[in-house]
Coordinates of C-alpha atoms in Angstrom, one line a residue:
M1 CA 4.9 -23.2 -1.2
H2 CA 5.5 -20.8 -4.0
P3 CA 3.0 -17.9 -4.0
F4 CA 2.0 -18.5 -7.6
E5 CA 1.2 -22.1 -6.8
A6 CA -0.9 -21.2 -3.7
M7 CA -3.0 -18.7 -5.7
A8 CA -3.4 -20.8 -8.8
E9 CA -6.7 -22.4 -7.6
P10 CA -9.9 -20.3 -8.0
V11 CA -11.1 -21.6 -4.7
R12 CA -8.1 -20.2 -2.9
R13 CA -8.4 -16.8 -4.6
R14 CA -12.1 -16.8 -3.5
I15 CA -11.1 -17.6 0.1
V16 CA -8.6 -14.7 0.0
E17 CA -11.3 -12.4 -1.4
L18 CA -13.7 -13.5 1.4
L19 CA -11.1 -12.9 4.2
A20 CA -10.3 -9.5 2.8
S21 CA -13.7 -8.4 4.2
G22 CA -13.0 -9.7 7.7
E23 CA -12.4 -12.7 9.9
M24 CA -14.4 -15.9 9.2
T25 CA -14.5 -19.4 10.7
S26 CA -13.6 -22.4 8.5
G27 CA -17.3 -23.4 8.6
Q28 CA -18.4 -20.0 7.2
I29 CA -15.8 -20.2 4.5
A30 CA -16.7 -23.8 3.6
E31 CA -20.4 -22.8 3.3
V32 CA -19.6 -20.1 0.7
V33 CA -17.0 -21.9 -1.4
G34 CA -19.0 -25.1 -1.1
S35 CA -22.0 -23.5 -2.7
E36 CA -20.0 -21.7 -5.4
Y37 CA -17.5 -24.4 -6.4
R38 CA -19.1 -27.6 -5.2
V39 CA -16.3 -28.6 -2.9
G40 CA -16.8 -30.3 0.4
R41 CA -15.8 -29.0 3.8
T42 CA -12.7 -31.2 3.9
A43 CA -11.4 -29.9 0.6
S44 CA -12.1 -26.3 1.8
C45 CA -10.1 -26.9 4.9
K46 CA -7.2 -28.3 2.8
H47 CA -7.2 -25.1 0.7
L48 CA -7.1 -23.1 3.9
R49 CA -4.0 -25.0 5.0
V50 CA -2.3 -24.3 1.7
L51 CA -3.0 -20.6 2.1
R52 CA -1.7 -20.7 5.7
N53 CA 1.5 -22.5 4.6
A54 CA 2.0 -19.9 1.9
G55 CA 1.6 -17.0 4.3
F56 CA -1.7 -15.7 2.9
V57 CA -3.8 -16.6 6.0
D58 CA -3.4 -16.4 9.7
V59 CA -5.6 -18.1 12.4
R60 CA -6.8 -16.7 15.8
A61 CA -8.4 -18.9 18.3
D62 CA -10.8 -17.9 21.1
L63 CA -12.8 -20.0 23.5
S64 CA -15.3 -21.2 20.9
W65 CA -13.9 -20.8 17.4
R66 CA -10.8 -20.6 15.2
W67 CA -11.0 -17.4 13.2
Y68 CA -9.1 -17.1 9.9
R69 CA -7.9 -13.7 8.7
L70 CA -5.9 -12.4 5.8
A71 CA -2.2 -12.0 6.4
D72 CA 0.0 -9.6 4.5
R73 CA 3.0 -11.9 4.2
G74 CA 1.7 -14.0 1.3
I75 CA 0.5 -10.9 -0.6
D76 CA 3.8 -9.2 -0.1
A77 CA 5.6 -12.3 -1.3
L78 CA 3.5 -12.5 -4.4
E79 CA 4.1 -8.9 -5.2
R80 CA 7.8 -9.4 -4.7
E81 CA 7.8 -12.3 -7.1
V82 CA 5.9 -10.3 -9.7
V83 CA 8.5 -7.5 -9.5
D84 CA 11.4 -10.0 -9.5
L85 CA 10.0 -11.7 -12.6
R86 CA 9.6 -8.4 -14.4
V87 CA 13.2 -7.4 -13.6
K88 CA 14.5 -10.8 -14.8
W89 CA 12.5 -10.6 -18.0
A90 CA 13.7 -7.0 -18.6
R91 CA 17.3 -8.2 -18.3
R92 CA 16.8 -11.1 -20.7
S93 CA 14.6 -9.4 -23.3
G94 CA 15.2 -5.7 -22.9
W95 CA 11.4 -5.2 -22.5
D96 CA 10.5 -1.9 -20.8
A97 CA 7.2 -1.9 -18.8
E98 CA 7.1 1.9 -18.9
S99 CA 7.3 2.3 -22.7
T100 CA 5.2 -0.8 -23.7
E101 CA 1.5 -0.4 -22.6
K102 CA -0.4 -3.0 -24.7
F103 CA 1.7 -6.1 -24.4
D104 CA 3.4 -7.7 -21.4
P105 CA 5.6 -10.7 -22.3
L106 CA 5.1 -11.9 -18.7
A107 CA 1.5 -12.9 -19.6
A108 CA 3.2 -16.0 -21.0
P109 CA 5.3 -18.4 -18.9
P110 CA 8.9 -17.2 -18.8
P111 CA 11.4 -19.6 -20.4
Y112 CA 13.2 -20.1 -17.1
A113 CA 10.0 -21.3 -15.4
A114 CA 10.7 -24.9 -16.4
S115 CA 13.6 -25.0 -14.0
W116 CA 11.5 -24.1 -11.0
S117 CA 11.0 -26.8 -8.4
V118 CA 7.3 -25.7 -8.2
P119 CA 5.7 -25.6 -11.7
F120 CA 4.6 -22.2 -13.0
R121 CA 0.8 -22.1 -12.7
G122 CA -0.1 -19.6 -15.3
P123 CA -1.3 -20.0 -18.9
G124 CA 1.2 -22.9 -19.2
R125 CA -0.8 -24.9 -16.6
P126 CA -2.1 -28.2 -18.0
A127 CA -5.6 -27.8 -19.4
R128 CA -8.7 -29.5 -18.1
R129 CA -7.8 -30.8 -14.7
G130 CA -11.4 -31.3 -13.7
L131 CA -14.4 -29.2 -12.8
R132 CA -14.3 -29.1 -9.0
G133 CA -12.9 -25.6 -8.5
R134 CA -9.8 -25.9 -10.6
Q135 CA -8.7 -23.8 -13.6
T136 CA -10.0 -25.5 -16.8
D137 CA -9.7 -24.8 -20.5
I138 CA -7.1 -22.1 -20.3
P139 CA -6.8 -20.4 -23.7
A140 CA -3.6 -21.0 -25.6
A141 CA -3.1 -17.3 -26.4
P142 CA -2.9 -15.4 -23.1
D143 CA -4.8 -12.1 -22.8
P144 CA -2.1 -9.4 -22.2
E145 CA -4.5 -7.6 -19.9
Q146 CA -4.5 -10.5 -17.5
G147 CA -0.8 -10.1 -16.3
L148 CA 1.3 -13.0 -15.1
Y149 CA -1.4 -15.6 -15.0
Q150 CA -5.0 -15.5 -16.1
I151 CA -7.6 -15.3 -13.5
L152 CA -10.6 -16.8 -15.3
P153 CA -14.1 -15.9 -14.3
M154 CA -15.2 -18.0 -11.3
P155 CA -17.5 -20.9 -12.4
M156 CA -20.7 -19.6 -10.8
R157 CA -20.8 -16.1 -9.4
L158 CA -23.9 -13.9 -9.4
Y159 CA -25.8 -10.8 -10.4
A160 CA -25.6 -7.1 -10.0
G161 CA -26.8 -7.8 -6.5
E162 CA -24.5 -10.9 -6.1
M163 CA -26.1 -14.3 -5.5
A164 CA -23.9 -17.1 -4.2
G165 CA -22.3 -17.7 -7.5
Y166 CA -25.0 -17.6 -10.1
N167 CA -25.3 -15.1 -12.9
V168 CA -28.9 -14.2 -12.5
P169 CA -30.0 -11.5 -15.1
L170 CA -31.7 -8.4 -13.9
I171 CA -34.8 -7.6 -16.0
P172 CA -35.8 -3.9 -16.4
L173 CA -39.4 -3.1 -15.6
S174 CA -41.5 -0.3 -17.1
S175 CA -41.5 1.3 -13.6
G176 CA -37.7 2.0 -13.9
Y177 CA -36.7 -0.8 -11.4
D178 CA -35.0 -4.1 -12.1
I179 CA -36.2 -7.5 -11.1
P180 CA -34.0 -10.6 -10.8
Q181 CA -35.2 -13.1 -13.4
L182 CA -34.9 -16.0 -10.9
G183 CA -36.5 -15.9 -7.5
Y184 CA -37.9 -18.0 -4.7
G185 CA -41.7 -18.5 -4.3
V186 CA -43.3 -19.5 -1.0
F187 CA -46.7 -20.7 -2.3
K188 CA -47.9 -23.5 0.0
V189 CA -44.8 -23.3 2.2
P190 CA -46.2 -23.9 5.7
P191 CA -46.0 -20.7 7.9
A192 CA -44.0 -22.6 10.5
D193 CA -41.3 -23.5 7.9
T194 CA -41.3 -20.2 6.0
E195 CA -38.6 -18.3 8.0
R196 CA -36.2 -21.3 7.8
V197 CA -36.6 -21.9 4.1
V198 CA -36.4 -18.2 3.1
L199 CA -33.3 -17.8 5.2
D200 CA -31.8 -20.8 3.4
A201 CA -32.7 -19.2 0.1
L202 CA -31.2 -15.9 1.1
E203 CA -28.0 -17.6 2.4
L204 CA -27.7 -19.3 -1.0
G205 CA -27.9 -15.9 -2.7
Y206 CA -31.5 -15.6 -3.8
R207 CA -32.5 -12.0 -3.8
H208 CA -36.1 -12.2 -5.1
I209 CA -38.8 -13.5 -2.8
D210 CA -42.5 -13.9 -4.0
T211 CA -45.2 -14.2 -1.4
A212 CA -48.9 -13.2 -1.1
A213 CA -51.4 -12.3 1.6
I214 CA -53.4 -15.4 1.0
Y215 CA -50.4 -17.6 1.5
G216 CA -50.5 -16.9 5.2
N217 CA -46.7 -16.7 5.5
E218 CA -45.8 -13.1 5.1
E219 CA -44.6 -13.0 8.8
G220 CA -42.2 -15.8 8.1
V221 CA -40.8 -14.0 5.0
G222 CA -40.4 -10.8 7.0
A223 CA -38.7 -12.6 9.9
A224 CA -36.2 -14.2 7.5
I225 CA -35.4 -10.9 5.8
A226 CA -34.9 -9.2 9.1
G227 CA -32.7 -12.1 10.4
S228 CA -30.6 -12.4 7.3
G229 CA -28.6 -9.2 7.8
I230 CA -29.0 -8.4 4.1
P231 CA -29.8 -4.7 3.4
R232 CA -33.4 -4.3 2.5
D233 CA -32.6 -2.6 -0.9
E234 CA -30.7 -5.8 -2.0
I235 CA -33.9 -7.9 -1.8
F236 CA -36.7 -7.7 -4.4
L237 CA -39.9 -8.5 -2.5
T238 CA -43.3 -9.2 -4.0
T239 CA -46.7 -9.7 -2.3
K240 CA -50.2 -9.7 -3.6
L241 CA -53.7 -8.3 -2.9
W242 CA -56.3 -11.0 -2.4
N243 CA -59.7 -11.0 -4.0
D244 CA -61.8 -10.1 -1.0
R245 CA -59.8 -6.8 -0.5
Q246 CA -60.4 -5.3 -4.0
A247 CA -63.4 -3.1 -3.2
G248 CA -63.4 0.5 -1.9
D249 CA -60.4 1.5 0.1
E250 CA -59.6 -2.1 1.1
P251 CA -56.5 -2.3 -1.1
H252 CA -54.8 0.4 1.0
A253 CA -55.7 -1.3 4.2
A254 CA -54.5 -4.7 2.8
L255 CA -51.2 -3.2 1.8
E256 CA -50.7 -1.7 5.3
E257 CA -51.4 -5.1 6.8
S258 CA -48.9 -6.8 4.5
L259 CA -46.2 -4.3 5.2
R260 CA -46.8 -4.8 9.0
K261 CA -46.6 -8.6 8.7
L262 CA -43.5 -8.4 6.4
G263 CA -41.9 -5.8 8.7
V264 CA -40.8 -3.5 5.9
D265 CA -41.6 0.0 4.7
Y266 CA -42.2 -0.8 1.1
V267 CA -42.6 -3.7 -1.3
D268 CA -40.8 -3.8 -4.6
L269 CA -43.8 -5.3 -6.5
Y270 CA -47.5 -5.4 -5.5
L271 CA -49.9 -7.4 -7.6
V272 CA -53.6 -7.8 -7.9
H273 CA -53.7 -11.5 -7.3
W274 CA -56.7 -12.5 -9.5
P275 CA -59.2 -10.5 -11.6
A276 CA -62.1 -12.2 -9.9
P277 CA -64.5 -10.8 -12.6
A278 CA -67.7 -11.9 -10.9
N279 CA -66.9 -9.4 -8.1
A280 CA -66.4 -6.6 -10.6
N281 CA -63.8 -4.9 -8.3
F282 CA -60.5 -5.5 -10.1
V283 CA -60.6 -2.2 -11.9
N284 CA -61.1 -0.4 -8.6
A285 CA -58.2 -2.4 -7.1
W286 CA -56.0 -1.4 -10.0
K287 CA -56.8 2.2 -9.6
K288 CA -55.8 2.0 -6.0
L289 CA -52.5 0.3 -6.9
V290 CA -51.8 3.1 -9.4
A291 CA -52.3 5.6 -6.6
M292 CA -50.0 3.5 -4.3
S293 CA -47.2 3.6 -6.9
E294 CA -47.1 7.3 -6.6
G295 CA -46.3 7.1 -2.9
G296 CA -43.3 5.4 -1.3
A297 CA -44.8 2.1 -0.1
V298 CA -44.9 0.4 -3.5
R299 CA -42.2 0.6 -6.2
S300 CA -43.8 -1.3 -9.0
I301 CA -47.3 -2.6 -9.6
G302 CA -48.7 -5.4 -11.6
V303 CA -51.3 -8.1 -11.9
S304 CA -51.5 -11.8 -11.7
N305 CA -53.7 -14.2 -13.7
F306 CA -55.1 -11.5 -16.0
L307 CA -56.2 -12.5 -19.4
I308 CA -56.2 -10.1 -22.4
E309 CA -59.8 -9.0 -21.8
H310 CA -58.9 -8.0 -18.2
L311 CA -55.8 -6.2 -19.3
E312 CA -57.7 -4.3 -21.9
Q313 CA -60.3 -3.2 -19.4
I314 CA -57.8 -1.7 -16.9
E315 CA -55.9 0.0 -19.7
S316 CA -59.1 1.6 -21.1
E317 CA -60.2 2.8 -17.7
T318 CA -56.9 4.0 -16.2
G319 CA -54.5 4.4 -19.1
V320 CA -51.9 2.6 -17.0
L321 CA -50.5 -0.8 -17.8
P322 CA -48.9 -3.2 -15.3
A323 CA -45.2 -3.7 -15.1
V324 CA -45.7 -7.5 -14.6
N325 CA -48.4 -10.1 -15.4
Q326 CA -47.8 -13.2 -13.3
I327 CA -49.6 -16.1 -15.0
E328 CA -49.6 -19.9 -15.0
L329 CA -47.0 -20.8 -17.6
H330 CA -45.1 -24.1 -18.2
P331 CA -44.3 -26.2 -21.2
A332 CA -47.8 -27.8 -21.5
Y333 CA -49.6 -24.5 -21.1
Q334 CA -47.7 -21.5 -22.5
Q335 CA -50.5 -18.9 -22.9
R336 CA -48.9 -17.6 -26.1
D337 CA -51.7 -15.1 -26.8
V338 CA -51.4 -13.5 -23.4
V339 CA -47.6 -13.5 -23.6
A340 CA -47.6 -11.9 -27.1
W341 CA -50.1 -9.2 -26.0
C342 CA -48.0 -8.4 -22.9
E343 CA -44.6 -8.4 -24.7
A344 CA -45.9 -6.0 -27.3
R345 CA -46.7 -3.5 -24.6
G346 CA -43.6 -3.9 -22.4
I347 CA -45.3 -6.0 -19.7
R348 CA -43.0 -8.6 -18.2
I349 CA -44.2 -12.2 -17.8
E350 CA -43.7 -14.0 -14.5
A351 CA -44.4 -17.8 -14.7
W352 CA -46.0 -19.4 -11.7
G353 CA -46.0 -23.2 -11.6
P354 CA -43.0 -23.1 -14.0
L355 CA -42.6 -26.9 -13.6
G356 CA -46.3 -27.8 -13.9
Q357 CA -46.6 -28.3 -10.2
G358 CA -45.9 -32.0 -10.7
K359 CA -49.4 -32.5 -12.1
Y360 CA -48.3 -34.2 -15.3
D361 CA -45.2 -36.1 -16.5
L362 CA -43.3 -33.1 -17.7
F363 CA -39.9 -34.6 -16.8
G364 CA -40.6 -37.8 -18.7
A365 CA -41.3 -35.9 -21.9
P366 CA -38.6 -36.9 -24.5
A367 CA -37.8 -33.3 -25.3
V368 CA -37.0 -32.6 -21.7
H369 CA -35.4 -35.9 -20.9
D370 CA -33.1 -35.8 -23.9
A371 CA -32.0 -32.3 -23.2
A372 CA -31.3 -33.2 -19.6
T373 CA -29.2 -36.1 -20.7
A374 CA -27.3 -34.1 -23.3
H375 CA -26.4 -31.3 -20.8
E376 CA -25.9 -33.7 -17.8
R377 CA -28.6 -31.7 -15.9
T378 CA -31.8 -32.6 -14.2
P379 CA -35.1 -32.3 -16.1
A380 CA -36.1 -29.5 -13.7
Q381 CA -33.0 -27.5 -14.5
V382 CA -33.7 -27.9 -18.2
V383 CA -37.3 -26.6 -17.9
L384 CA -36.1 -23.7 -15.8
R385 CA -33.4 -22.9 -18.4
W386 CA -36.1 -23.0 -21.1
H387 CA -38.0 -20.3 -19.1
I388 CA -34.9 -18.2 -18.8
Q389 CA -34.2 -18.3 -22.5
K390 CA -37.8 -17.5 -23.2
G391 CA -37.4 -14.3 -21.1
N392 CA -39.8 -15.4 -18.3
I393 CA -39.3 -14.5 -14.7
V394 CA -39.5 -17.6 -12.6
F395 CA -39.6 -18.4 -8.8
P396 CA -39.7 -22.2 -8.3
K397 CA -40.6 -23.4 -4.8
S398 CA -38.9 -26.0 -2.7
V399 CA -38.3 -26.5 1.0
K400 CA -35.1 -28.5 0.4
T401 CA -31.8 -26.6 0.4
E402 CA -30.2 -28.9 -2.2
R403 CA -33.2 -28.3 -4.5
L404 CA -32.9 -24.5 -4.0
R405 CA -29.2 -24.8 -5.0
E406 CA -30.1 -27.0 -8.0
N407 CA -32.8 -24.6 -9.2
A408 CA -30.3 -21.7 -9.2
D409 CA -27.6 -23.6 -11.1
I410 CA -29.0 -23.0 -14.5
F411 CA -26.9 -20.1 -15.8
D412 CA -23.8 -21.9 -17.1
F413 CA -25.4 -23.8 -20.0
S414 CA -27.8 -23.0 -22.8
L415 CA -30.4 -25.0 -24.7
S416 CA -30.0 -25.2 -28.5
D417 CA -32.7 -23.9 -30.8
A418 CA -33.8 -27.5 -31.5
E419 CA -34.1 -28.2 -27.8
M420 CA -36.0 -25.0 -27.2
A421 CA -38.4 -25.9 -30.1
G422 CA -38.9 -29.4 -28.8
I423 CA -40.0 -28.1 -25.4
D424 CA -42.2 -25.4 -27.1
A425 CA -44.0 -28.2 -28.9
L426 CA -45.2 -29.7 -25.6
D427 CA -48.2 -27.3 -25.5
P428 CA -51.0 -28.9 -27.5
G429 CA -52.6 -25.4 -28.0
D430 CA -56.1 -26.4 -26.7
E431 CA -55.6 -25.3 -23.0
S432 CA -55.7 -28.9 -21.9
G433 CA -52.4 -28.4 -20.2
R434 CA -53.8 -25.9 -17.6
V435 CA -53.2 -27.2 -14.1
G436 CA -54.6 -24.2 -12.1
A437 CA -57.9 -22.4 -11.9
H438 CA -59.3 -20.4 -14.8
P439 CA -59.0 -16.6 -14.3
S440 CA -62.6 -16.1 -15.6
T441 CA -64.1 -18.5 -13.0
L442 CA -62.1 -18.0 -9.8
N443 CA -63.7 -15.3 -7.7

């Protein structure tokens, strides 16, 4: 097979990129490209065979596995073809690569490409061959910077700390650190299942995990992080101080306990879980968190479920505002007054229960249903996309791998202004959409 033909498919270029970092089994390769390009294991193996036939990949077998590795033959052949094409073009057109820096005629298919037995797979490739890992919608005017054939951005590849293919924005916090806008929350995940589901999330590429002392599953989160092999500084980890540990020096003891259970030296974000105003300890707890932020065990500090009156009190007594306020927020209950107060002061909003916890028919709402139909997405994806476009930080929960993947696949489409306004209008404005406890009464 001609080297250009072998490397025309984005899936194959991704496989070569993976193997450049070391040997992998076909199963490991299939898991990565399957999540990124939505191709099955059989299709992944076919792409591997094409690369082997073209000389890009070799295979080594031991007693248990067949290991694939990058070979130099195909790369060398591709480089020779590039040189040969440039020489041929120079002869035919008089073009000089040394004196012409801004335009390369080889960015377009050469006239003689039509005579090849294998079609030239560059910008001249037929447009729109489908969405399952193939090049689509190639621009008519090639970008001279792209060279012989355009390598379009891969359909779903992720952040500044790369997630398995999803472009998750990093939101700057007032503390100077960045937080991934999409994460995975473990509220109500059974402790026995936590390690498995968090490992699944990390393998899919999630790098933001939200837990709490009261959830009872910090040990499982810690075991998953330790077993993932992912460097600690690539994972953004949040936990929270429970209400009965707000008094005296209890916040320090509670943090040490959480660090021990999580098996880490620091957390990226530590939150006061609820104001619990009847206990009259949340200001003391906040002062302790401010002191913690000056050490090395906590990078950013914030609050959860704080109303404006609680925020004003900690500001007046400490002069320090939280980096984050994690509040109940979903289409039927948007807490616009709290959000506006926080946004005016640089406090980021995290939305817990972003899908309403299934306590009302959110997905049946016409605004959500119609947008899902228009974009060929699930209602959950539409609502999560609404949160992303509002600027909220979200961490939906699921124990199903396919749902985890679905929740992350929300960065390659956008809702229109009309669709956003339709979902905005689902909040009646009278707090009747609240599905959780009220911060003024939960103690």
